[in-house]
Amino acid sequence: MSAPSSSSPVVRFAPSPTGRIHIGNVRTAVLNWLFARREGGTLILRFDDTDTERARAEFAEAITTDLTWLGLTWDRIARQSERTELYDRAAETLKRDGRLYPCYETPEEIERRRRLQRARGLPPIYDRASLKLTDAEREAMEREGRVPHWRFRLNNSGDDPAGQPESTPIAWDDLIRGHQTVDLGALSDPVMIRADGSYLYTFTSVVDDADMGVTHIIRGEDHVTNTGVQLQLFEALGADAPQFAHHSLLVGAEGQALSKRLGDLAIAALRDEGLEPQAVTSHAALVGTSDAIEPVMNPDDLAARFAFEKISRSPARFDQRELAQLNARLLQALDFESVQERLTDLGIAGGAPFWRAVRGNIGVLRDAQAWWTVVSQPLTPDIEDAAFCTRAAELLPDGPVTDETWGEWTRIIKAETGAKGKALFMPLRKALTAQTRGPELQPLLPFMGRERIVGRLSGETV
Ligand code: GLU
């Protein structure tokens, strides 16, 4: 195993390509990315794709697309499916050392034993029966045609065949959760190699982390129990264990699990909805931390805020409305240059003045199109008070409609009709936009032009 080549941190984001990524796993990705960025470290995108039944190259591709859209960057990509030789070598070492041992039980036999243990009030822990087989018994099993799977022999006190396993705590200082212990006495020796020769995640992950010199493992707290086992694997492989940081999992706004909604919380779905990637990364970086959730455009600014101490241990609440609001706030802060091309693609020709007029009133960028339609296409006005609207049309100042027009015009209407506040503005808004809410009318008027303004006030569909 090679040691880390320098003292700068090495982290990895290790998705299993069995589906698209969603807002929950993106949080893990973003935290790794920001930590690496902050520390000048290395981020490896590692596809944990040894599960040949479920892992798919298309999903790995799609995950890469999603992460790229989010603006994440990494130093290299690794695929576990291409690293089998490394795992074979590590497995040989552990077999030689007696830490991996062949087991011959069928799933039915295991299940039967578990039932018996439960009936006797014992925890359903694997009894290491296969470990106690003599060479002759093993040979007999193999002659019978049984192909073994391999378990990792945990270093715990469960060796006494008749005895109830004693508690065997293994501890580490988690960078987010603080001091942690996992009781290995309460665990079965975990299977590392299936009968078909394929490796399980726990094993390949540790072999890779050791080989890649990973210094920090930042992942969800659903892996806390794994960590107990993995610490022993690092030790068995003669490798230094990295530091661990287990973040809490995202839950819905009411505390419910998100698992049922992962489809609509997939990154691809959020992108299709029109959310800005920086809104998603800002949210992922700041949710469940002591910092306020706000839009941060620049990854370095986001990285500068990263600190393990800020990440809360309690479940992080994911509220879709909060993400929507964050997106709206982000749009308000975007200058015209950064959105120019996309506006042009939407057929919006209003330039910077139009963008500045509408950016505060849209949820997603493409909503700007609806406002462009309002100013540039015919609409049927909503006339509340025909007499008032006709009078307002007559009072529209002569000459070209400019940014100054609105102020001058409304002053005159007020002076001439006595209307003010909502009674003045609402009939105009409804006549000119056919809506009761929206951007300030002042910067929109020049885009409508005189004919349209006068026509709409007269009830015409123009
Ligand atoms: N492939 C694992 C997962 O997606 C990686 C866990 C880890 O980071 O070790 O849960």
Coordinates of C-alpha atoms and ligand atoms in Angstrom, one line a residue:
M1 CA 0.0 0.0 0.0
S2 CA 1.4 3.4 -0.9
A3 CA 1.3 6.1 1.7
P4 CA 0.0 9.6 1.1
S5 CA 2.6 11.4 -1.0
S6 CA 2.3 14.8 0.7
S7 CA 0.7 16.2 3.8
S8 CA -2.2 17.8 1.9
P9 CA -5.5 16.1 2.4
V10 CA -6.9 13.5 0.0
V11 CA -10.6 12.9 0.0
R12 CA -13.0 11.0 -2.2
F13 CA -16.6 11.1 -3.1
A14 CA -17.6 7.5 -3.7
P15 CA -21.1 7.0 -5.2
S16 CA -22.3 3.6 -6.2
P17 CA -23.6 4.1 -9.8
T18 CA -26.9 2.3 -9.2
G19 CA -29.0 5.4 -9.9
R20 CA -28.9 9.2 -10.3
I21 CA -27.6 11.3 -7.5
H22 CA -30.0 13.4 -5.5
I23 CA -29.9 16.3 -3.1
G24 CA -28.8 14.0 -0.2
N25 CA -25.7 12.5 -1.8
V26 CA -24.8 15.8 -3.3
R27 CA -24.4 17.2 0.1
T28 CA -21.7 14.5 0.7
A29 CA -20.1 15.4 -2.6
V30 CA -20.1 19.2 -1.9
L31 CA -18.7 18.8 1.6
N32 CA -15.8 16.8 0.2
W33 CA -15.3 19.2 -2.7
L34 CA -15.2 22.2 -0.4
F35 CA -12.9 20.7 2.1
A36 CA -10.4 19.7 -0.6
R37 CA -10.7 23.2 -2.1
R38 CA -10.2 24.9 1.2
E39 CA -7.2 22.8 2.1
G40 CA -5.6 22.6 -1.3
G41 CA -6.2 18.9 -1.2
T42 CA -7.1 16.3 -3.7
L43 CA -10.6 15.1 -4.5
I44 CA -11.1 11.7 -6.1
L45 CA -14.4 10.8 -7.7
R46 CA -14.5 7.1 -7.1
F47 CA -17.3 4.9 -8.5
D48 CA -18.0 2.1 -6.2
D49 CA -19.2 -0.2 -9.0
T50 CA -18.4 -3.7 -7.9
D51 CA -22.0 -4.6 -7.6
T52 CA -22.3 -6.0 -11.1
E53 CA -26.0 -6.6 -10.8
R54 CA -26.9 -3.0 -10.0
A55 CA -24.0 -0.8 -11.0
R56 CA -24.3 0.7 -14.5
A57 CA -21.9 2.6 -16.7
E58 CA -24.8 4.9 -17.7
F59 CA -25.4 5.9 -14.1
A60 CA -21.7 6.7 -13.7
E61 CA -21.9 8.8 -16.8
A62 CA -25.1 10.6 -15.5
I63 CA -23.5 11.2 -12.1
T64 CA -20.5 12.8 -13.8
T65 CA -22.9 15.0 -15.9
D66 CA -24.8 16.0 -12.8
L67 CA -21.7 16.9 -10.8
T68 CA -20.3 18.8 -13.7
W69 CA -23.5 20.8 -14.1
L70 CA -23.2 21.6 -10.4
G71 CA -19.7 23.1 -11.0
L72 CA -17.9 20.5 -9.0
T73 CA -14.4 19.6 -10.0
W74 CA -12.2 16.6 -9.1
D75 CA -8.6 15.6 -9.6
R76 CA -9.2 12.1 -10.9
I77 CA -11.8 9.5 -11.5
A78 CA -11.3 5.9 -10.3
R79 CA -13.6 2.9 -10.9
Q80 CA -13.5 0.0 -8.6
S81 CA -14.4 -2.3 -11.4
E82 CA -11.0 -1.6 -12.9
R83 CA -9.1 -2.3 -9.7
T84 CA -9.8 -6.0 -9.1
E85 CA -6.2 -7.0 -9.0
L86 CA -5.5 -4.7 -6.1
Y87 CA -8.4 -6.3 -4.2
D88 CA -7.2 -9.8 -5.1
R89 CA -3.8 -9.0 -3.6
A90 CA -5.2 -7.5 -0.5
A91 CA -7.6 -10.5 -0.1
E92 CA -4.6 -12.9 -0.4
T93 CA -2.8 -11.0 2.3
L94 CA -5.8 -11.2 4.6
K95 CA -6.4 -14.9 3.8
R96 CA -2.8 -15.6 4.6
D97 CA -3.1 -13.8 7.9
G98 CA -6.2 -15.7 8.8
R99 CA -8.4 -12.5 8.8
L100 CA -10.4 -13.7 5.9
Y101 CA -11.8 -17.1 6.3
P102 CA -14.0 -19.3 4.0
C103 CA -17.6 -19.9 5.1
Y104 CA -19.8 -22.6 3.6
E105 CA -23.2 -21.9 5.1
T106 CA -26.1 -21.4 2.7
P107 CA -28.3 -18.4 3.2
E108 CA -31.0 -20.8 4.5
E109 CA -28.6 -22.3 7.1
I110 CA -27.7 -18.9 8.3
E111 CA -31.3 -17.9 8.6
R112 CA -32.1 -21.1 10.5
R113 CA -29.3 -20.4 13.0
R114 CA -30.4 -16.8 13.4
R115 CA -33.9 -18.0 14.3
L116 CA -32.5 -20.4 16.9
Q117 CA -30.4 -17.7 18.4
R118 CA -33.3 -15.4 18.7
A119 CA -35.4 -18.1 20.2
R120 CA -32.7 -18.5 22.9
G121 CA -32.6 -14.8 23.5
L122 CA -29.2 -14.5 21.9
P123 CA -28.3 -11.8 19.4
P124 CA -28.3 -13.1 15.9
I125 CA -24.5 -13.0 15.4
Y126 CA -22.7 -15.3 13.1
D127 CA -21.2 -18.1 15.3
R128 CA -18.0 -18.6 13.4
A129 CA -18.9 -22.2 12.8
S130 CA -16.9 -22.2 9.5
L131 CA -13.9 -20.8 11.3
K132 CA -13.8 -23.9 13.4
L133 CA -13.9 -26.4 10.6
T134 CA -10.9 -28.7 10.3
D135 CA -9.0 -28.9 7.0
A136 CA -10.7 -32.3 6.4
E137 CA -14.1 -30.8 7.0
R138 CA -13.4 -28.0 4.7
E139 CA -12.3 -30.3 2.0
A140 CA -15.4 -32.4 2.4
M141 CA -17.5 -29.2 2.0
E142 CA -15.7 -28.4 -1.2
R143 CA -16.1 -31.9 -2.5
E144 CA -19.8 -31.5 -1.9
G145 CA -19.6 -28.6 -4.4
R146 CA -20.0 -25.9 -1.9
V147 CA -18.2 -22.7 -2.9
P148 CA -17.2 -20.5 0.0
H149 CA -17.9 -16.9 0.7
W150 CA -15.3 -15.1 2.8
R151 CA -15.8 -13.3 6.1
F152 CA -13.5 -10.9 7.8
R153 CA -12.7 -12.1 11.3
L154 CA -13.3 -9.1 13.5
N155 CA -10.9 -8.7 16.4
N156 CA -13.4 -9.0 19.1
S157 CA -14.1 -11.2 22.1
G158 CA -16.6 -13.4 20.2
D159 CA -14.2 -16.3 19.8
D160 CA -15.6 -18.5 22.6
P161 CA -17.9 -20.8 20.6
A162 CA -20.4 -21.2 23.4
G163 CA -20.1 -17.7 24.9
Q164 CA -22.3 -14.7 24.3
P165 CA -20.1 -12.1 22.7
E166 CA -18.8 -9.5 25.0
S167 CA -18.8 -5.9 24.2
T168 CA -15.7 -4.9 22.2
P169 CA -15.8 -1.2 21.7
I170 CA -13.8 0.4 19.0
A171 CA -13.5 4.2 19.1
W172 CA -12.5 7.1 17.0
D173 CA -12.8 10.9 17.2
D174 CA -15.2 11.9 14.5
L175 CA -14.6 15.4 13.1
I176 CA -18.3 16.1 13.1
R177 CA -19.8 13.7 15.7
G178 CA -17.0 13.8 18.3
H179 CA -16.0 10.7 20.2
Q180 CA -17.6 7.6 18.7
T181 CA -17.7 4.0 19.7
V182 CA -19.0 1.0 17.8
D183 CA -19.4 -2.3 19.6
L184 CA -17.8 -4.9 17.4
G185 CA -19.0 -7.6 19.9
A186 CA -22.5 -6.9 18.6
L187 CA -21.6 -7.5 15.0
S188 CA -21.2 -10.7 12.9
D189 CA -17.9 -11.1 11.0
P190 CA -18.9 -9.3 7.8
V191 CA -18.8 -11.0 4.5
M192 CA -16.2 -9.4 2.2
I193 CA -16.2 -11.8 -0.7
R194 CA -19.3 -13.3 -2.2
A195 CA -19.3 -16.9 -3.4
D196 CA -19.1 -15.7 -6.9
G197 CA -15.8 -14.0 -6.1
S198 CA -17.1 -10.4 -6.1
Y199 CA -16.1 -8.1 -3.3
L200 CA -18.3 -6.2 -1.0
Y201 CA -18.2 -2.4 -0.6
T202 CA -16.7 -2.4 2.9
F203 CA -13.7 -4.3 1.7
T204 CA -13.0 -2.5 -1.6
S205 CA -13.6 0.8 0.0
V206 CA -10.9 0.3 2.6
V207 CA -8.4 -1.2 0.2
D208 CA -8.9 1.8 -2.0
D209 CA -8.8 4.4 0.7
A210 CA -5.5 2.9 1.9
D211 CA -4.1 2.6 -1.6
M212 CA -5.2 6.1 -2.6
G213 CA -3.8 7.6 0.6
V214 CA -7.2 9.0 1.6
T215 CA -6.7 11.2 4.7
H216 CA -10.3 12.1 5.4
I217 CA -13.5 10.2 4.9
I218 CA -16.4 12.6 4.7
R219 CA -19.7 10.7 4.3
G220 CA -23.2 10.2 5.7
E221 CA -23.8 8.9 9.2
D222 CA -25.4 5.8 7.8
H223 CA -21.8 4.5 7.6
V224 CA -21.0 4.9 11.2
T225 CA -21.3 1.2 12.0
N226 CA -19.2 0.4 8.9
T227 CA -16.5 2.6 10.3
G228 CA -16.0 0.2 13.3
V229 CA -15.4 -2.7 10.9
Q230 CA -13.4 -0.6 8.5
L231 CA -11.0 0.6 11.2
Q232 CA -10.1 -3.0 11.8
L233 CA -9.7 -3.6 8.1
F234 CA -7.2 -0.7 7.8
E235 CA -5.3 -2.2 10.7
A236 CA -5.3 -5.6 9.2
L237 CA -4.0 -4.2 6.0
G238 CA -1.2 -2.4 7.8
A239 CA -2.5 1.0 6.8
D240 CA -3.1 4.1 8.8
A241 CA -6.7 4.9 9.2
P242 CA -7.9 8.2 7.8
Q243 CA -9.9 10.6 9.9
F244 CA -13.7 10.3 9.7
A245 CA -16.4 12.9 9.5
H246 CA -19.9 11.6 9.4
H247 CA -22.5 14.2 8.6
S248 CA -26.2 13.7 9.5
L249 CA -28.6 12.8 6.8
L250 CA -31.1 15.1 5.1
V251 CA -34.7 14.8 6.2
G252 CA -37.8 16.5 4.9
A253 CA -39.1 19.8 6.3
E254 CA -41.3 17.9 8.8
G255 CA -38.5 15.5 9.8
Q256 CA -39.7 12.7 7.5
A257 CA -37.2 10.5 5.6
L258 CA -36.5 11.7 2.1
S259 CA -36.1 8.3 0.6
K260 CA -39.5 8.1 -1.0
R261 CA -39.0 11.4 -2.8
L262 CA -35.6 10.9 -4.2
G263 CA -36.9 10.9 -7.8
D264 CA -38.0 14.5 -7.7
L265 CA -35.0 15.5 -5.6
A266 CA -32.6 14.1 -8.2
I267 CA -30.1 16.6 -9.4
A268 CA -31.4 16.1 -12.9
A269 CA -34.9 17.0 -11.7
L270 CA -33.8 20.1 -10.0
R271 CA -31.9 21.2 -13.1
D272 CA -35.0 20.5 -15.2
E273 CA -37.0 22.6 -12.8
G274 CA -34.7 25.5 -13.7
L275 CA -32.7 25.8 -10.5
E276 CA -29.3 27.4 -10.7
P277 CA -26.4 25.1 -9.9
Q278 CA -25.0 27.6 -7.4
A279 CA -28.3 27.6 -5.5
V280 CA -28.0 23.8 -5.1
T281 CA -24.4 23.8 -4.1
S282 CA -24.9 26.7 -1.6
H283 CA -27.8 24.9 -0.1
A284 CA -25.9 21.6 0.1
A285 CA -22.9 23.3 1.7
L286 CA -24.9 25.4 4.2
V287 CA -27.9 23.3 5.2
G288 CA -27.4 21.7 8.6
T289 CA -24.6 24.1 9.6
S290 CA -24.5 27.0 11.9
D291 CA -24.2 29.4 8.9
A292 CA -27.3 31.0 7.4
I293 CA -28.3 29.4 4.1
E294 CA -27.7 32.1 1.4
P295 CA -26.6 32.1 -2.2
V296 CA -22.9 32.0 -2.7
M297 CA -21.7 32.3 -6.3
N298 CA -18.0 31.7 -5.9
P299 CA -16.9 28.2 -4.9
D300 CA -13.9 29.7 -3.1
D301 CA -16.2 31.8 -0.9
L302 CA -18.2 28.7 -0.1
A303 CA -15.1 26.8 0.6
A304 CA -13.9 29.6 2.9
R305 CA -17.0 29.0 5.1
F306 CA -16.4 25.2 5.3
A307 CA -15.6 24.0 8.8
F308 CA -16.4 20.6 10.4
E309 CA -17.3 22.3 13.7
K310 CA -20.1 24.2 11.9
I311 CA -21.8 21.0 10.8
S312 CA -24.6 20.0 13.1
R313 CA -25.1 16.5 14.4
S314 CA -28.8 16.7 14.2
P315 CA -30.6 15.8 11.0
A316 CA -30.4 18.6 8.4
R317 CA -33.8 19.6 7.2
F318 CA -34.4 19.9 3.5
D319 CA -37.2 22.3 2.6
Q320 CA -37.9 22.6 -1.1
R321 CA -39.4 26.1 -0.5
E322 CA -36.1 27.2 1.1
L323 CA -34.2 26.0 -2.0
A324 CA -36.7 27.8 -4.2
Q325 CA -36.3 31.0 -2.2
L326 CA -32.5 30.7 -2.3
N327 CA -32.7 30.4 -6.1
A328 CA -34.8 33.5 -6.3
R329 CA -32.3 35.4 -4.1
L330 CA -29.5 34.2 -6.2
L331 CA -31.1 35.4 -9.5
Q332 CA -31.5 38.9 -7.9
A333 CA -27.8 39.0 -7.5
L334 CA -26.9 37.9 -11.0
D335 CA -25.6 40.5 -13.3
F336 CA -26.7 40.7 -16.9
E337 CA -23.4 39.4 -18.4
S338 CA -23.7 36.1 -16.6
V339 CA -27.1 35.4 -18.0
Q340 CA -27.0 37.2 -21.3
E341 CA -26.7 34.1 -23.4
R342 CA -29.4 32.2 -21.7
L343 CA -31.8 35.2 -22.0
T344 CA -31.0 35.4 -25.7
D345 CA -31.7 31.6 -26.0
L346 CA -35.1 32.3 -24.4
G347 CA -35.8 34.9 -27.1
I348 CA -35.6 37.8 -24.6
A349 CA -34.2 40.9 -26.4
G350 CA -34.5 43.4 -23.6
G351 CA -30.8 43.5 -22.6
A352 CA -29.5 44.6 -19.2
P353 CA -32.4 47.0 -18.5
F354 CA -35.0 44.3 -18.9
W355 CA -33.0 41.8 -16.8
R356 CA -32.6 44.4 -14.0
A357 CA -36.4 45.0 -14.2
V358 CA -37.4 41.4 -13.8
R359 CA -34.7 39.5 -11.9
G360 CA -36.2 40.4 -8.5
N361 CA -39.6 38.9 -9.5
I362 CA -38.7 35.4 -10.8
G363 CA -38.3 32.1 -9.2
V364 CA -36.2 30.5 -12.0
L365 CA -34.5 32.2 -14.9
R366 CA -36.9 31.0 -17.5
D367 CA -39.7 32.9 -15.7
A368 CA -38.2 36.0 -17.3
Q369 CA -39.7 34.8 -20.6
A370 CA -43.2 35.3 -19.3
W371 CA -42.4 38.9 -18.5
W372 CA -40.9 39.4 -21.9
T373 CA -44.1 38.1 -23.4
V374 CA -46.0 40.5 -21.3
V375 CA -44.1 43.5 -22.7
S376 CA -43.6 42.3 -26.2
Q377 CA -46.7 40.2 -27.1
P378 CA -50.4 41.0 -27.2
L379 CA -52.3 40.4 -24.0
T380 CA -55.9 40.9 -23.0
P381 CA -55.9 43.6 -20.3
D382 CA -57.7 43.3 -17.1
I383 CA -59.7 46.5 -16.9
E384 CA -61.1 47.2 -13.4
D385 CA -62.2 50.8 -13.9
A386 CA -62.6 51.8 -17.5
A387 CA -63.1 55.5 -16.9
F388 CA -60.0 55.7 -14.8
C389 CA -57.9 53.7 -17.4
T390 CA -59.2 55.9 -20.3
R391 CA -58.3 59.0 -18.3
A392 CA -54.8 57.6 -17.5
A393 CA -54.2 56.9 -21.2
E394 CA -55.0 60.5 -22.0
L395 CA -52.6 61.7 -19.4
L396 CA -49.6 59.6 -20.7
P397 CA -46.9 62.2 -21.3
D398 CA -46.1 63.0 -24.9
G399 CA -42.8 61.8 -26.6
P400 CA -41.0 58.5 -26.3
V401 CA -41.7 56.3 -23.3
T402 CA -38.5 56.2 -21.2
D403 CA -37.4 55.3 -17.7
E404 CA -38.6 58.8 -16.6
T405 CA -42.1 58.3 -18.0
W406 CA -43.6 56.3 -15.1
G407 CA -42.7 58.9 -12.4
E408 CA -44.0 61.8 -14.5
W409 CA -47.1 60.0 -15.6
T410 CA -48.2 58.8 -12.2
R411 CA -47.6 62.3 -10.7
I412 CA -49.9 63.7 -13.3
I413 CA -52.6 61.0 -12.8
K414 CA -52.4 61.7 -9.1
A415 CA -52.8 65.4 -9.5
E416 CA -55.6 65.1 -12.0
T417 CA -57.7 62.3 -10.5
G418 CA -56.8 62.4 -6.8
A419 CA -56.0 58.6 -6.9
K420 CA -53.0 57.4 -5.0
G421 CA -51.4 54.3 -3.6
K422 CA -53.0 51.0 -4.5
A423 CA -56.0 52.7 -6.1
L424 CA -53.6 54.4 -8.5
F425 CA -51.2 51.6 -9.2
M426 CA -53.4 48.4 -9.2
P427 CA -55.7 49.5 -12.1
L428 CA -52.7 50.4 -14.2
R429 CA -50.9 47.1 -13.4
K430 CA -53.9 45.0 -14.2
A431 CA -54.5 46.9 -17.4
L432 CA -50.9 46.8 -18.6
T433 CA -49.9 43.3 -17.4
A434 CA -53.2 41.5 -16.8
Q435 CA -51.8 40.5 -13.4
T436 CA -52.0 41.8 -9.9
R437 CA -48.3 41.3 -9.1
G438 CA -45.0 41.5 -10.8
P439 CA -41.9 43.7 -11.3
E440 CA -42.0 47.5 -10.9
L441 CA -43.8 49.0 -13.9
Q442 CA -41.4 51.9 -14.2
P443 CA -38.7 50.0 -16.1
L444 CA -41.2 47.8 -18.0
L445 CA -43.0 50.8 -19.7
P446 CA -40.3 51.5 -22.3
F447 CA -40.5 47.9 -23.5
M448 CA -44.2 48.2 -24.0
G449 CA -44.1 51.4 -25.8
R450 CA -46.8 54.1 -26.2
E451 CA -49.2 52.2 -28.6
R452 CA -49.4 49.2 -26.4
I453 CA -49.8 51.2 -23.2
V454 CA -52.6 53.3 -24.6
G455 CA -54.2 50.3 -26.3
R456 CA -54.2 48.1 -23.2
L457 CA -55.7 51.0 -21.1
S458 CA -58.5 51.2 -23.7
G459 CA -59.2 47.5 -23.2
E460 CA -57.7 46.4 -26.5
T461 CA -55.8 43.1 -26.8
V462 CA -52.5 44.5 -27.9
Ligands
GLU1 N1 -20.4 3.8 -2.2 C1 -20.7 4.1 -0.8 C2 -22.0 4.8 -0.7 O1 -22.4 5.3 -1.7 C3 -19.6 5.0 -0.3 C4 -19.5 5.2 1.2 C5 -18.2 5.8 1.6 O2 -18.1 7.0 1.4 O3 -17.4 5.1 2.1 O4 -22.7 4.8 0.3

